[in-house]
PDB file of C-alpha atoms in Angstrom:
ATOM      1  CA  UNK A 270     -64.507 -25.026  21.714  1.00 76.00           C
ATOM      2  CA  UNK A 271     -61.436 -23.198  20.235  1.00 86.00           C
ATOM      3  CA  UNK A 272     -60.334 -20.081  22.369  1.00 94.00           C
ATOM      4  CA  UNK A 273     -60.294 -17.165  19.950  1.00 96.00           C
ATOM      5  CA  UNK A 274     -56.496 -15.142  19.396  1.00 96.00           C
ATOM      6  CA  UNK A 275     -57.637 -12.480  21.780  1.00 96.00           C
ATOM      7  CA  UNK A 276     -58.279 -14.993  24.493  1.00 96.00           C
ATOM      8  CA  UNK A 277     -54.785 -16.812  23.778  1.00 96.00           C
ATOM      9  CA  UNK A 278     -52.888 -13.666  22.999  1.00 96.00           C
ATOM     10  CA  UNK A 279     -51.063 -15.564  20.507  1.00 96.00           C
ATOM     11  CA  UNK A 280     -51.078 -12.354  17.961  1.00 97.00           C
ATOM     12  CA  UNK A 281     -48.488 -11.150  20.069  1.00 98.00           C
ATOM     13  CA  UNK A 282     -44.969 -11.330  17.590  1.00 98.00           C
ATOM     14  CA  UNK A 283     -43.590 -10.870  14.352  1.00 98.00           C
ATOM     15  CA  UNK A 284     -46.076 -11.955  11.538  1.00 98.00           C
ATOM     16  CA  UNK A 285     -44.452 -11.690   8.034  1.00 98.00           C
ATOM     17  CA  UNK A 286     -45.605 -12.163   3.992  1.00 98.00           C
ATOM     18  CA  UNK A 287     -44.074 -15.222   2.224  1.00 97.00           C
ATOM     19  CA  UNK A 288     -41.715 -12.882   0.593  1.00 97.00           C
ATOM     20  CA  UNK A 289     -40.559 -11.411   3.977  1.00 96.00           C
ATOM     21  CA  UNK A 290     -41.505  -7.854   2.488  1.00 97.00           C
ATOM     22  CA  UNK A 291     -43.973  -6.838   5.419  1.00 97.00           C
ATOM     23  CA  UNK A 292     -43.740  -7.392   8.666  1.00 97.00           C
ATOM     24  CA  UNK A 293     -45.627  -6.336  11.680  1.00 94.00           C
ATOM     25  CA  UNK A 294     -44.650  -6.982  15.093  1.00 98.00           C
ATOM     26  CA  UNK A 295     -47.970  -6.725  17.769  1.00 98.00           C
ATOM     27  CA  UNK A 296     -46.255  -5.581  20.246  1.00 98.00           C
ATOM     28  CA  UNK A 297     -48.180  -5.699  23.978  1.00 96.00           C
ATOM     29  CA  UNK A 298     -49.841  -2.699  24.963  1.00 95.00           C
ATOM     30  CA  UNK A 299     -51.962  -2.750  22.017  1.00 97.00           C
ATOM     31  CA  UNK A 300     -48.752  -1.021  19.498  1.00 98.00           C
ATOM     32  CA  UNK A 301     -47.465  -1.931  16.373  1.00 98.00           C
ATOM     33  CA  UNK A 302     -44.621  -1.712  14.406  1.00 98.00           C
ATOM     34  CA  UNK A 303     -44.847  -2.534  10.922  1.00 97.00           C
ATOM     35  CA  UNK A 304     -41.879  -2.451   8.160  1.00 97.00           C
ATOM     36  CA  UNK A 305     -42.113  -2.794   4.603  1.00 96.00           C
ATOM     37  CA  UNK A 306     -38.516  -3.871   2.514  1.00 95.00           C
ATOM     38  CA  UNK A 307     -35.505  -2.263   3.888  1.00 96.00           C
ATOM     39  CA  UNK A 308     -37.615   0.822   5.495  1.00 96.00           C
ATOM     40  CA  UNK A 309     -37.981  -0.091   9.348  1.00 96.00           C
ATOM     41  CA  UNK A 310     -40.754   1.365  10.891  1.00 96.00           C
ATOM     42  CA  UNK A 311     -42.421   2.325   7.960  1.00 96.00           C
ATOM     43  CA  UNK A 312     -45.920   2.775   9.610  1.00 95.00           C
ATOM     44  CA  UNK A 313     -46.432   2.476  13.898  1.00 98.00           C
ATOM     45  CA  UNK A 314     -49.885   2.914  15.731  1.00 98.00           C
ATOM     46  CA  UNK A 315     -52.110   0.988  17.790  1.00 98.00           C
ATOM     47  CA  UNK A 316     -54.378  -2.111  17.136  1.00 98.00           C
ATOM     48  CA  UNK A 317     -57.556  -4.101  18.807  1.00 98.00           C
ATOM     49  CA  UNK A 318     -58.054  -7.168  19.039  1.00 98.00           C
ATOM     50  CA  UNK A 319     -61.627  -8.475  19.428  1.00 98.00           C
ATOM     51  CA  UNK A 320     -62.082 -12.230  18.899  1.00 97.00           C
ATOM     52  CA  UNK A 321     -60.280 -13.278  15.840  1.00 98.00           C
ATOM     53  CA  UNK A 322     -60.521  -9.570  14.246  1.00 98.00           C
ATOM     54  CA  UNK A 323     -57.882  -7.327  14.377  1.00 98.00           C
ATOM     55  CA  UNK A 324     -58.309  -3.927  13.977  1.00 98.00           C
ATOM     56  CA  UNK A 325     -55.807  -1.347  12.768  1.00 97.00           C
ATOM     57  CA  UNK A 326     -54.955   2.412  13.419  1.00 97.00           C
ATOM     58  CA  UNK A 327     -51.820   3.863  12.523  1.00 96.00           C
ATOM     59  CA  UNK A 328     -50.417   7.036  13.855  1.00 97.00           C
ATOM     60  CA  UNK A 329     -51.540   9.304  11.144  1.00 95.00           C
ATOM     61  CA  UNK A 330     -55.254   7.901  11.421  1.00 95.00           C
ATOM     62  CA  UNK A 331     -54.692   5.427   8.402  1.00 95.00           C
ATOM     63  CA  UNK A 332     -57.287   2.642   9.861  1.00 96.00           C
ATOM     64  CA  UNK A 333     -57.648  -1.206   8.612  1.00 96.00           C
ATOM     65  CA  UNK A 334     -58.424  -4.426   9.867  1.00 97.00           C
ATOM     66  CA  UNK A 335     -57.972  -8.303   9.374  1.00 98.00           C
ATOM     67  CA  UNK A 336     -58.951 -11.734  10.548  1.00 98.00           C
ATOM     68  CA  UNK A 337     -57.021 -14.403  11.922  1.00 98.00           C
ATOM     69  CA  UNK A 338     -57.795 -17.661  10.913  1.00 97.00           C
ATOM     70  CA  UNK A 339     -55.866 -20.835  11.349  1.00 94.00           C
ATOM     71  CA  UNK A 340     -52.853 -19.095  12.341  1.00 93.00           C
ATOM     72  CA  UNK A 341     -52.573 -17.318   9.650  1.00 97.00           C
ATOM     73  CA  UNK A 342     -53.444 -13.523   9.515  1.00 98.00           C
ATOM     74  CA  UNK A 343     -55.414 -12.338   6.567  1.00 98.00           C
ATOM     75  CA  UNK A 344     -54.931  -8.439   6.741  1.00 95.00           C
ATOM     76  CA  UNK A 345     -55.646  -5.840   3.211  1.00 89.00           C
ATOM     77  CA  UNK A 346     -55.660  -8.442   0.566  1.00 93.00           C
ATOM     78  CA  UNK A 347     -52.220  -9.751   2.181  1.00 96.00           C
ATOM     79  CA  UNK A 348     -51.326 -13.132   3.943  1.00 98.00           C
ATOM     80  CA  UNK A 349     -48.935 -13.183   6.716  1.00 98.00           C
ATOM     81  CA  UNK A 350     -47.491 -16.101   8.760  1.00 98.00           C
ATOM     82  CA  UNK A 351     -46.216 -16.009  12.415  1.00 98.00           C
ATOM     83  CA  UNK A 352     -42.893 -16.176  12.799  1.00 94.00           C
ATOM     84  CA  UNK A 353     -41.380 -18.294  15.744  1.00 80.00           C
TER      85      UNK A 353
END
């Protein structure tokens, strides 16, 4: 049976849109940091991860969520790939 991302931890990292635009770093404790074009920290706050769901809430109380799924992290209507 496949071990789930929570179970491997390997959400942990940078995970970035084709076009580089987005990016949100996972950081451990349960943070993130996400940037969107040049503006660096555009949106921080804290995330879950429960199985292959992930679970959003930034700092102003903005919530969303996503699913991992092949490696690939499916998160509002946008695709984002794991950087190495």
């Amino acid at each position: 049976m496949e071990q789930t991302m929570e179970e491997t931890k390997g959400y942990l990292g940078m995970w970035v849109t084709q076009d580089g635009r987005i990016r949100h770093e996972l950081l451990p404790g349960n943070r993130y940091d996400e940037a969107r074009g040049s503006r660096e920290s555009a949106y921080q706050g804290s995330y879950t991860v429960t199985g292959n769901h992930i679970d959003y809430k930034d700092d102003t109380g903005f919530t969303a969520d996503g699913e991992f799924k092949d490696g690939i992290l499916y998160h509002g209507g946008m695709v984002f790939y794991k950087e190495n």
